[in-house]
Coordinates of C-alpha atoms in Angstrom, one line a residue:
Chain A
M1 CA 27.0 157.7 -45.9
A2 CA 25.7 159.6 -42.9
A3 CA 27.8 162.4 -44.4
A4 CA 26.4 161.9 -47.8
A5 CA 22.8 161.6 -46.7
A6 CA 23.1 164.8 -44.7
T7 CA 23.9 166.9 -47.7
A8 CA 21.7 165.0 -50.1
A9 CA 18.7 165.4 -47.9
A10 CA 19.4 169.1 -47.4
K11 CA 20.3 169.9 -51.0
G12 CA 17.8 167.8 -52.8
N13 CA 14.9 169.4 -51.0
G14 CA 16.4 172.5 -49.5
G15 CA 15.9 170.9 -46.1
G16 CA 18.0 171.2 -43.0
G17 CA 17.6 174.4 -41.2
G18 CA 14.8 175.6 -43.4
R19 CA 15.1 177.4 -46.7
A20 CA 14.2 180.8 -48.1
G21 CA 13.0 181.3 -51.7
A22 CA 15.8 183.4 -53.0
G23 CA 18.8 181.8 -51.6
D24 CA 18.1 178.2 -52.7
A25 CA 19.0 177.4 -56.2
S26 CA 15.8 175.5 -57.1
G27 CA 14.4 178.6 -58.6
T28 CA 11.3 177.0 -59.9
R29 CA 10.0 176.4 -56.4
K30 CA 7.4 179.0 -55.6
K31 CA 6.8 177.9 -51.9
K32 CA 6.4 180.8 -49.4
G33 CA 9.2 181.2 -46.9
P34 CA 8.4 180.5 -43.2
G35 CA 6.7 183.2 -41.2
P36 CA 8.7 185.7 -39.0
L37 CA 8.5 183.7 -35.8
A38 CA 9.4 180.5 -37.5
T39 CA 12.2 182.3 -39.4
A40 CA 13.6 183.6 -36.1
Y41 CA 13.6 180.1 -34.6
L42 CA 15.2 178.6 -37.7
V43 CA 17.9 181.3 -37.8
I44 CA 18.7 180.7 -34.1
Y45 CA 18.8 177.0 -34.6
N46 CA 21.1 177.2 -37.6
V47 CA 23.4 179.8 -35.9
V48 CA 23.6 177.6 -32.8
M49 CA 24.4 174.5 -34.9
T50 CA 27.1 176.4 -36.9
A51 CA 28.6 177.6 -33.6
G52 CA 28.5 174.1 -32.2
W53 CA 30.4 172.5 -35.1
L54 CA 32.9 175.4 -35.0
V55 CA 33.5 174.5 -31.4
I56 CA 34.2 171.0 -32.5
A57 CA 36.5 172.2 -35.2
V58 CA 38.4 174.4 -32.8
G59 CA 38.6 171.7 -30.3
L60 CA 40.2 169.4 -32.8
V61 CA 42.8 171.9 -33.8
R62 CA 43.7 172.8 -30.2
A63 CA 43.9 169.2 -29.2
Y64 CA 46.2 168.5 -32.2
L65 CA 48.5 171.4 -31.3
A66 CA 48.6 170.4 -27.6
K67 CA 49.3 166.7 -28.3
G68 CA 51.5 167.1 -31.3
S69 CA 49.8 164.2 -33.1
Y70 CA 46.5 163.6 -34.8
H71 CA 45.8 160.3 -33.0
S72 CA 43.1 159.8 -30.4
L73 CA 41.7 163.3 -30.9
Y74 CA 38.1 161.9 -30.4
Y75 CA 38.3 162.3 -26.7
S76 CA 38.8 166.0 -26.8
I77 CA 35.6 166.6 -28.7
E78 CA 33.5 163.7 -27.6
K79 CA 30.9 165.7 -25.7
P80 CA 30.2 168.5 -28.1
L81 CA 30.1 166.0 -31.0
K82 CA 27.5 163.9 -29.2
F83 CA 25.5 166.9 -28.2
F84 CA 25.4 168.7 -31.6
Q85 CA 25.0 165.6 -33.7
T86 CA 22.2 164.3 -31.6
G87 CA 20.7 167.7 -31.5
A88 CA 20.2 167.4 -35.2
L89 CA 17.2 165.2 -34.4
L90 CA 15.3 168.4 -34.0
E91 CA 15.7 169.0 -37.7
V92 CA 13.4 166.1 -38.6
G93 CA 10.2 167.9 -37.7
I94 CA 10.9 171.4 -38.9
V95 CA 12.5 170.7 -42.2
P96 CA 10.5 171.2 -45.5
S97 CA 12.3 168.2 -47.1
S98 CA 11.0 164.7 -46.9
V99 CA 10.8 163.4 -43.4
V100 CA 12.0 160.0 -44.6
L101 CA 15.2 161.3 -46.1
T102 CA 16.0 163.7 -43.2
S103 CA 15.3 161.1 -40.5
F104 CA 17.3 158.5 -42.4
Q105 CA 20.3 160.9 -42.5
V106 CA 20.1 161.9 -38.9
M107 CA 19.5 158.4 -37.6
S108 CA 22.5 157.0 -39.5
R109 CA 24.8 159.7 -37.9
V110 CA 23.3 159.2 -34.5
F111 CA 23.8 155.4 -35.0
L112 CA 27.5 155.9 -35.7
I113 CA 28.0 158.2 -32.8
W114 CA 26.2 156.1 -30.2
A115 CA 25.8 152.6 -31.3
V116 CA 29.3 152.2 -32.7
T117 CA 31.8 154.8 -31.5
H118 CA 30.3 155.3 -28.0
S119 CA 29.4 151.7 -27.5
V120 CA 32.6 150.1 -28.6
K121 CA 35.2 151.9 -26.6
E122 CA 38.1 150.2 -28.3
V123 CA 37.4 152.0 -31.6
Q124 CA 37.6 155.5 -30.1
S125 CA 41.3 155.7 -30.6
E126 CA 41.1 154.6 -34.2
D127 CA 42.2 157.1 -36.9
S128 CA 39.1 156.3 -38.9
V129 CA 37.0 158.2 -36.3
L130 CA 39.0 161.3 -37.0
L131 CA 38.4 160.9 -40.7
F132 CA 34.6 161.0 -40.4
V133 CA 34.6 163.6 -37.6
I134 CA 36.6 166.0 -39.8
A135 CA 34.3 165.3 -42.8
W136 CA 31.2 165.9 -40.8
T137 CA 32.6 169.0 -39.1
I138 CA 33.5 170.8 -42.3
T139 CA 30.2 169.7 -44.0
E140 CA 28.0 170.8 -41.1
I141 CA 29.7 174.2 -40.6
I142 CA 29.1 175.0 -44.3
R143 CA 25.6 173.5 -44.4
Y144 CA 24.3 175.3 -41.3
S145 CA 25.9 178.7 -42.3
F146 CA 24.3 178.1 -45.8
Y147 CA 20.9 177.9 -44.2
T148 CA 21.5 180.8 -41.9
F149 CA 22.5 183.1 -44.8
S150 CA 19.7 181.8 -47.0
L151 CA 17.1 182.5 -44.3
L152 CA 18.5 186.1 -44.1
N153 CA 18.4 186.4 -47.9
H154 CA 22.1 187.2 -48.0
L155 CA 23.9 184.1 -49.3
P156 CA 27.6 184.6 -50.2
Y157 CA 28.4 182.8 -53.4
L158 CA 31.5 181.3 -51.6
I159 CA 29.2 179.4 -49.2
K160 CA 27.0 178.1 -51.9
W161 CA 30.0 177.1 -53.9
A162 CA 31.6 175.4 -50.9
R163 CA 28.4 173.5 -50.1
Y164 CA 28.0 172.2 -53.6
T165 CA 31.7 171.4 -54.2
L166 CA 33.5 170.3 -51.1
F167 CA 31.2 167.3 -50.8
I168 CA 33.1 165.7 -53.7
V169 CA 36.0 165.1 -51.3
L170 CA 34.2 165.1 -48.0
Y171 CA 31.6 162.4 -48.9
P172 CA 34.1 159.7 -49.7
M173 CA 36.2 160.8 -46.8
G174 CA 33.3 160.6 -44.4
V175 CA 32.1 157.3 -45.8
S176 CA 35.6 155.8 -45.6
G177 CA 35.9 156.9 -41.9
E178 CA 32.5 155.4 -41.1
L179 CA 33.1 152.1 -42.8
L180 CA 36.5 151.7 -41.3
T181 CA 35.2 152.5 -37.9
I182 CA 32.4 149.9 -38.1
Y183 CA 34.8 147.4 -39.4
A184 CA 37.2 148.0 -36.5
A185 CA 34.3 147.5 -34.1
L186 CA 33.4 144.1 -35.4
P187 CA 35.8 141.8 -33.4
F188 CA 34.9 143.6 -30.2
V189 CA 31.2 143.3 -30.8
R190 CA 31.5 139.6 -31.5
Q191 CA 33.7 138.9 -28.5
A192 CA 31.4 140.8 -26.1
G193 CA 28.2 139.6 -27.7
L194 CA 27.3 143.3 -27.6
Y195 CA 23.5 144.1 -28.1
S196 CA 22.9 140.6 -29.1
I197 CA 20.4 138.0 -27.9
S198 CA 20.3 134.4 -28.7
L199 CA 17.8 131.5 -28.5
P200 CA 16.2 130.0 -26.5
N201 CA 14.3 132.8 -24.7
K202 CA 10.7 133.3 -23.9
Y203 CA 10.1 135.9 -26.6
N204 CA 11.4 133.6 -29.3
F205 CA 13.6 136.3 -30.8
S206 CA 17.3 136.6 -31.6
F207 CA 19.5 139.4 -32.8
D208 CA 23.1 139.3 -33.8
Y209 CA 24.6 142.8 -33.7
H210 CA 27.8 141.6 -35.4
A211 CA 25.8 140.4 -38.4
F212 CA 23.7 143.5 -38.3
L213 CA 26.8 145.7 -38.6
I214 CA 28.0 143.8 -41.5
L215 CA 24.6 144.3 -43.2
I216 CA 24.9 148.0 -42.5
M217 CA 28.3 148.0 -44.2
I218 CA 26.9 146.2 -47.2
S219 CA 24.0 148.7 -47.5
Y220 CA 26.6 151.4 -48.2
I221 CA 27.2 149.8 -51.6
P222 CA 23.8 150.6 -53.1
I223 CA 23.1 153.7 -51.1
F224 CA 26.3 155.8 -51.2
P225 CA 26.6 156.0 -55.1
Q226 CA 22.9 157.1 -55.3
L227 CA 23.4 159.9 -52.9
Y228 CA 26.7 160.9 -54.3
F229 CA 25.5 161.1 -57.9
H230 CA 22.4 162.9 -56.8
M231 CA 24.7 165.5 -55.3
I232 CA 26.7 165.8 -58.5
H233 CA 23.5 166.3 -60.4
Q234 CA 22.4 169.0 -57.9
R235 CA 25.7 170.7 -58.2
R236 CA 25.5 170.9 -62.0
K237 CA 22.0 172.3 -61.8
I238 CA 22.6 174.8 -59.0
L239 CA 26.0 176.1 -59.9
S240 CA 25.3 176.5 -63.6
H241 CA 22.0 178.2 -62.8
T242 CA 23.9 180.8 -60.7
E243 CA 26.4 181.3 -63.5
E244 CA 23.6 182.2 -65.8
H245 CA 22.2 184.6 -63.3
K246 CA 25.5 186.3 -62.9
K247 CA 25.8 186.8 -66.6
F248 CA 22.7 189.0 -66.6
E249 CA 23.7 191.0 -63.6
Chain B
M1 CA -24.9 165.2 -83.7
K2 CA -22.0 167.4 -83.0
H3 CA -18.7 165.6 -82.8
Y4 CA -15.8 166.5 -80.6
E5 CA -12.2 166.7 -81.4
V6 CA -9.7 165.5 -78.8
E7 CA -6.1 166.3 -78.8
I8 CA -3.8 164.6 -76.3
L9 CA -0.6 166.3 -75.2
D10 CA 2.2 165.0 -73.0
A11 CA 1.8 166.5 -69.6
K12 CA 5.5 167.2 -69.1
T13 CA 6.7 168.2 -72.6
R14 CA 3.4 169.4 -74.0
E15 CA 4.3 167.5 -77.1
K16 CA 1.2 166.6 -79.3
L17 CA 0.9 162.9 -79.0
C18 CA -2.4 162.2 -80.6
F19 CA -5.3 163.9 -82.4
L20 CA -8.7 162.3 -82.5
D21 CA -11.4 163.7 -84.6
K22 CA -15.1 162.7 -84.8
V23 CA -15.3 161.6 -81.2
E24 CA -18.8 161.0 -79.9
P25 CA -19.9 163.5 -77.2
H26 CA -21.0 160.6 -74.9
A27 CA -17.7 158.8 -75.3
T28 CA -16.1 157.8 -72.0
I29 CA -12.5 158.4 -71.0
A30 CA -12.1 154.6 -71.2
E31 CA -13.1 154.7 -74.8
I32 CA -10.7 157.6 -75.5
K33 CA -7.9 155.6 -73.8
N34 CA -8.6 152.8 -76.2
L35 CA -8.4 155.1 -79.2
F36 CA -5.1 156.6 -77.8
T37 CA -3.6 153.1 -77.5
K38 CA -3.9 152.5 -81.3
P39 CA -1.1 154.9 -82.4
H40 CA 0.8 154.2 -79.2
P41 CA 0.4 150.5 -78.4
Q42 CA 3.1 150.5 -75.7
W43 CA 0.8 152.7 -73.6
Y44 CA -2.1 150.4 -72.9
P45 CA -5.1 151.9 -71.2
A46 CA -4.2 150.8 -67.7
R47 CA -1.0 152.8 -67.8
Q48 CA -2.6 156.0 -69.1
S49 CA -3.4 158.9 -66.9
L50 CA -5.5 161.5 -68.7
R51 CA -6.3 164.8 -67.1
L52 CA -7.6 168.2 -68.0
D53 CA -4.7 170.0 -66.4
P54 CA -1.1 168.8 -66.6
K55 CA -0.8 168.9 -62.9
G56 CA -4.4 168.0 -62.1
K57 CA -6.1 164.8 -61.0
S58 CA -6.6 161.9 -63.3
L59 CA -9.9 161.6 -65.1
K60 CA -11.9 158.5 -64.3
D61 CA -12.7 155.9 -66.9
E62 CA -16.4 156.4 -66.5
D63 CA -16.3 160.2 -67.1
I64 CA -18.1 161.3 -70.2
L65 CA -16.6 163.7 -72.6
Q66 CA -19.5 166.1 -73.0
K67 CA -19.9 166.4 -69.3
L68 CA -16.3 167.6 -68.8
P69 CA -15.6 171.4 -68.8
V70 CA -14.2 171.4 -72.3
G71 CA -15.1 173.0 -75.6
T72 CA -15.7 170.9 -78.7
T73 CA -12.0 170.7 -79.1
A74 CA -10.9 169.1 -75.9
T75 CA -7.2 169.1 -74.8
L76 CA -6.2 166.3 -72.5
Y77 CA -2.8 165.8 -70.9
F78 CA -1.3 162.4 -70.7
R79 CA 1.0 160.9 -68.1
D80 CA 2.5 157.5 -68.3
L81 CA 1.8 155.6 -65.0
G82 CA 4.5 153.1 -65.8
A83 CA 4.2 149.3 -66.3
Q84 CA 1.1 148.0 -64.6
I85 CA 0.2 144.7 -63.1
S86 CA -3.3 143.4 -62.2
W87 CA -4.3 143.5 -58.5
V88 CA -5.3 139.9 -58.7
T89 CA -1.9 138.8 -59.9
V90 CA -0.2 140.9 -57.1
F91 CA -2.5 139.5 -54.4
L92 CA -2.1 135.9 -55.5
T93 CA 1.7 136.2 -55.6
E94 CA 2.1 138.0 -52.3
Y95 CA -0.2 135.6 -50.5
A96 CA 1.0 132.3 -52.0
G97 CA 4.6 133.2 -50.9
P98 CA 3.9 133.2 -47.1
L99 CA 1.8 130.0 -47.4
F100 CA 4.6 128.1 -49.1
I101 CA 7.6 129.7 -47.2
Y102 CA 6.1 129.0 -43.7
L103 CA 5.7 125.4 -44.6
L104 CA 9.4 125.2 -45.6
F105 CA 10.3 126.2 -42.0
Y106 CA 7.6 124.0 -40.5
F107 CA 8.9 120.9 -42.2
R108 CA 12.4 122.0 -41.3
V109 CA 13.7 121.7 -44.8
P110 CA 17.5 121.3 -45.0
F111 CA 19.9 124.3 -44.7
I112 CA 17.6 126.3 -42.4
Y113 CA 18.4 124.8 -39.0
G114 CA 21.2 122.5 -38.1
H115 CA 21.5 119.2 -40.1
K116 CA 20.4 117.1 -37.2
Y117 CA 17.0 118.8 -37.3
D118 CA 16.3 118.2 -41.0
F119 CA 12.7 117.1 -41.6
T120 CA 12.1 116.7 -37.8
S121 CA 8.9 117.7 -36.2
S122 CA 8.4 120.0 -33.2
R123 CA 7.2 118.4 -30.0
H124 CA 5.1 121.4 -29.1
T125 CA 1.4 121.3 -29.9
V126 CA 1.2 125.0 -30.3
V127 CA 3.7 124.9 -33.2
H128 CA 1.4 122.6 -35.2
L129 CA -1.5 124.7 -34.3
A130 CA 0.3 127.9 -35.4
C131 CA 1.1 126.3 -38.8
I132 CA -2.6 125.4 -39.3
C133 CA -3.6 129.0 -38.4
H134 CA -1.0 130.7 -40.5
S135 CA -1.8 128.4 -43.5
F136 CA -5.5 128.8 -43.0
H137 CA -5.1 132.6 -43.0
Y138 CA -3.3 132.7 -46.3
V139 CA -5.5 130.1 -48.0
K140 CA -8.5 132.2 -47.0
R141 CA -6.8 135.3 -48.5
L142 CA -6.1 133.5 -51.8
L143 CA -9.7 132.3 -52.0
E144 CA -11.1 135.7 -51.2
T145 CA -8.9 137.2 -53.9
L146 CA -10.2 134.7 -56.5
F147 CA -13.9 134.7 -55.4
V148 CA -14.9 137.5 -53.1
H149 CA -13.1 140.8 -53.7
R150 CA -14.3 143.2 -56.3
F151 CA -11.5 145.6 -57.2
S152 CA -12.2 149.3 -58.2
H153 CA -8.9 149.6 -60.0
G154 CA -7.8 146.8 -62.3
T155 CA -4.1 147.4 -61.9
M156 CA -1.3 148.9 -59.8
P157 CA 2.3 149.9 -60.7
L158 CA 4.5 147.0 -61.4
R159 CA 7.1 148.0 -58.8
N160 CA 4.5 147.3 -56.1
I161 CA 4.8 143.6 -56.6
F162 CA 8.4 143.7 -55.6
K163 CA 7.8 145.9 -52.6
N164 CA 4.7 143.9 -51.4
C165 CA 6.3 140.5 -51.9
T166 CA 9.4 141.6 -50.0
Y167 CA 7.2 142.6 -47.1
Y168 CA 4.9 139.6 -47.0
W169 CA 7.5 137.0 -47.8
G170 CA 10.2 138.5 -45.7
F171 CA 8.1 138.7 -42.6
A172 CA 6.7 135.2 -43.2
A173 CA 10.2 133.8 -43.3
W174 CA 11.3 135.8 -40.2
M175 CA 8.3 134.6 -38.1
A176 CA 8.3 131.1 -39.4
Y177 CA 12.0 130.8 -38.5
Y178 CA 11.5 131.3 -34.8
I179 CA 8.1 129.5 -34.4
N180 CA 9.5 126.4 -36.0
H181 CA 12.9 126.6 -34.4
P182 CA 14.2 123.6 -32.5
L183 CA 14.9 126.0 -29.6
Y184 CA 11.4 127.5 -29.7
T185 CA 9.9 128.3 -26.2
P186 CA 6.2 127.7 -25.9
P187 CA 4.0 130.4 -24.3
T188 CA 4.5 131.2 -20.6
Y189 CA 0.9 130.5 -19.6
G190 CA 0.7 127.3 -21.5
A191 CA -2.5 125.8 -22.8
Q192 CA -4.7 128.6 -21.3
Q193 CA -2.8 131.2 -23.3
V194 CA -3.0 129.2 -26.5
K195 CA -6.7 128.5 -26.1
L196 CA -7.5 132.2 -25.5
A197 CA -5.3 133.2 -28.4
L198 CA -6.9 130.7 -30.7
A199 CA -10.4 132.0 -29.8
I200 CA -9.3 135.5 -30.6
F201 CA -7.8 134.3 -33.9
V202 CA -10.8 132.3 -35.0
I203 CA -13.3 135.0 -34.1
C204 CA -11.3 137.7 -36.0
Q205 CA -10.9 135.4 -39.0
L206 CA -14.7 134.9 -39.1
G207 CA -15.2 138.6 -38.6
N208 CA -12.8 139.6 -41.3
F209 CA -14.5 137.2 -43.8
S210 CA -18.0 138.4 -42.8
I211 CA -16.9 142.0 -43.6
H212 CA -15.4 141.0 -46.9
M213 CA -18.7 139.3 -47.9
A214 CA -20.7 142.3 -46.7
L215 CA -18.6 144.7 -48.7
R216 CA -18.9 142.4 -51.8
D217 CA -22.6 142.5 -51.5
L218 CA -22.6 146.3 -51.5
R219 CA -21.2 146.3 -55.0
P220 CA -22.8 144.6 -58.0
A221 CA -20.5 142.5 -60.2
G222 CA -18.6 144.5 -62.8
S223 CA -19.6 147.8 -61.3
K224 CA -17.6 150.4 -59.4
T225 CA -20.4 151.8 -57.2
R226 CA -19.6 153.0 -53.7
K227 CA -22.1 152.9 -50.9
I228 CA -22.0 153.3 -47.1
P229 CA -21.6 149.9 -45.5
Y230 CA -24.1 149.0 -42.8
P231 CA -24.4 146.2 -40.3
T232 CA -26.3 143.1 -41.6
K233 CA -27.9 140.2 -39.8
N234 CA -24.5 138.7 -39.3
P235 CA -23.3 139.8 -35.7
F236 CA -19.7 140.1 -37.0
T237 CA -20.8 143.0 -39.2
W238 CA -22.2 144.9 -36.2
L239 CA -18.7 146.4 -35.9
F240 CA -19.7 148.7 -38.8
L241 CA -21.6 150.6 -36.1
L242 CA -18.3 151.7 -34.6
V243 CA -15.7 151.6 -37.4
S244 CA -15.4 152.4 -41.1
C245 CA -13.1 149.5 -41.8
P246 CA -13.9 146.6 -39.5
N247 CA -12.1 144.3 -41.9
Y248 CA -8.8 145.9 -40.8
T249 CA -9.9 145.8 -37.2
Y250 CA -10.4 142.1 -37.4
E251 CA -7.2 141.6 -39.3
V252 CA -5.2 143.3 -36.6
G253 CA -7.1 141.2 -34.0
S254 CA -6.2 138.0 -35.9
W255 CA -2.5 138.8 -35.8
I256 CA -2.6 139.9 -32.1
G257 CA -4.2 136.5 -31.5
F258 CA -1.4 134.8 -33.4
A259 CA 1.2 136.8 -31.5
I260 CA -0.3 135.7 -28.2
M261 CA -0.5 132.1 -29.4
T262 CA 3.1 131.9 -30.4
Q263 CA 4.5 134.4 -27.9
C264 CA 7.0 135.4 -30.6
L265 CA 8.3 138.9 -30.8
P266 CA 8.7 139.0 -34.6
V267 CA 5.0 138.2 -34.9
A268 CA 4.2 141.1 -32.6
L269 CA 6.4 143.4 -34.7
F270 CA 4.7 142.2 -37.9
S271 CA 1.3 142.9 -36.3
L272 CA 2.5 146.4 -35.3
V273 CA 3.7 147.2 -38.8
G274 CA 0.5 145.8 -40.3
F275 CA -1.5 147.8 -37.9
T276 CA 0.3 151.0 -38.8
Q277 CA -0.3 150.5 -42.5
M278 CA -3.9 149.5 -42.1
T279 CA -4.5 152.5 -39.9
I280 CA -3.2 154.8 -42.7
W281 CA -5.5 153.0 -45.2
A282 CA -8.5 153.1 -42.8
K283 CA -8.1 156.8 -42.2
G284 CA -7.9 157.4 -45.9
K285 CA -11.0 155.4 -46.5
H286 CA -12.8 157.1 -43.6
R287 CA -12.0 160.5 -45.1
S288 CA -13.3 159.6 -48.5
Y289 CA -16.5 158.2 -47.0
L290 CA -17.0 161.5 -45.2
K291 CA -16.3 163.5 -48.3
E292 CA -18.6 161.4 -50.5
F293 CA -21.5 160.9 -48.2
R294 CA -23.1 163.8 -46.3
D295 CA -25.1 161.4 -44.1
Y296 CA -22.1 159.3 -43.0
P297 CA -22.7 157.9 -39.4
P298 CA -20.8 160.3 -37.1
L299 CA -20.1 157.7 -34.3
R300 CA -17.8 155.7 -36.6
M301 CA -14.0 155.9 -36.2
P302 CA -11.6 154.6 -38.9
I303 CA -10.3 151.4 -37.4
I304 CA -10.4 151.2 -33.6
P305 CA -13.8 151.9 -31.9
F306 CA -13.8 155.3 -30.2
L307 CA -10.1 155.7 -30.4
L308 CA -8.5 155.7 -33.9

């Protein structure tokens, strides 16, 4: 869902690393692009993020080749993953799209990285982690390069196509990885009473992190289909729009 | 007398929905809405938004046709606001819930706490006091809705009732669960803390009520006039000297008092969320006061004296 929300937030409103008028497919939007200084900042931001996720991708491949297996690759990219995914918090302020949608997306990714994977060490060797890391990595490389090219008004059709097509596989893949990872964490959370507080205490408050994680998993049921079908709808709109444009070229 | 013609188009599709001829020049938008309802009974007046421009602001019910910038054939654009529900209905529902729900927890109705606690009573005085305060607060709100408030809009979108009730009922249940829990821990500073908190709560409840009465007196029954509120002889209303929305100030104060009284984190969180929302409302109200009245007192802040 963190994967789904990322692209939905971005595509639905042209958010993420900023957008330019021409590159984005919502042709009806007449909003001015950002000024030259802001554009420079956004381009740099998007380039850095693209590079960062490429580093993660390369790190995964190298670790796979070195180890000879795809298990426990998390450890080889743990630091850049944490750095660049957490860094996406910077997007929340600068993005034209709804602050609510963007922060929701980034928060859910950051939650998975820190409050689940980092906090519950026992799940770090699970294969489900690799599943969502790969999904996020491919999605983000395409997304940030999409923004970079859009800002420079030179968007290759391949990138646009990739962004609006690969999600069909990457979303479910990412969501599966996320859910399986949270599920794997449950017994360890319960056993350790992780992040939980029980009565009695002087602030008359209690929190059961185990129950909370289950609620999070349940919330995927209404949220994921909405985001997914929003993306499908966007794809139809944007890719057919480009087809029409190409006809007249 | 020259009659007007009014055509009403759908704001999105520009489809011609209605053509009214022989409309009186001094007809109000409200009257036009009533005429529009006849061929389209599913769009009762409360859910109609009529504007001069498809993307423009809604015209007010009191606006008069001949005073609008239109020719003798006026074109109005219609937008469906969706199913509407009256403010009174929403308020009564959203306030009755917490009143009732809190009592379920207070009386420790079965299936909430362990079975050995069913229908038992807390041994802490503060728990009984909290129930009285919480219940009083919502009874007051219900009575104010029925007898005090004068609403400028009759209705709001239907989906609001689900949103609002989730908020009020959810938080009420969450707070009540802990305050009435068999393992509840009374305040650290004991009776002193409770007395102070009670004083804050009572003062703020009186204050909030005083402001509601003062605001009511500003507006004659059945009208929608807006005037700058000023302090009256009632000392509680003197807060108008410093803030635009002292009703919200007192409301926040009440809940802070309740939070100190119960020393319960969920209550503090509820106060914080409520404060955030009321600040947004207060800033909006403050801005519209400033826009509407040139002579608006400059010392006033929206909700917190001198600060916010």
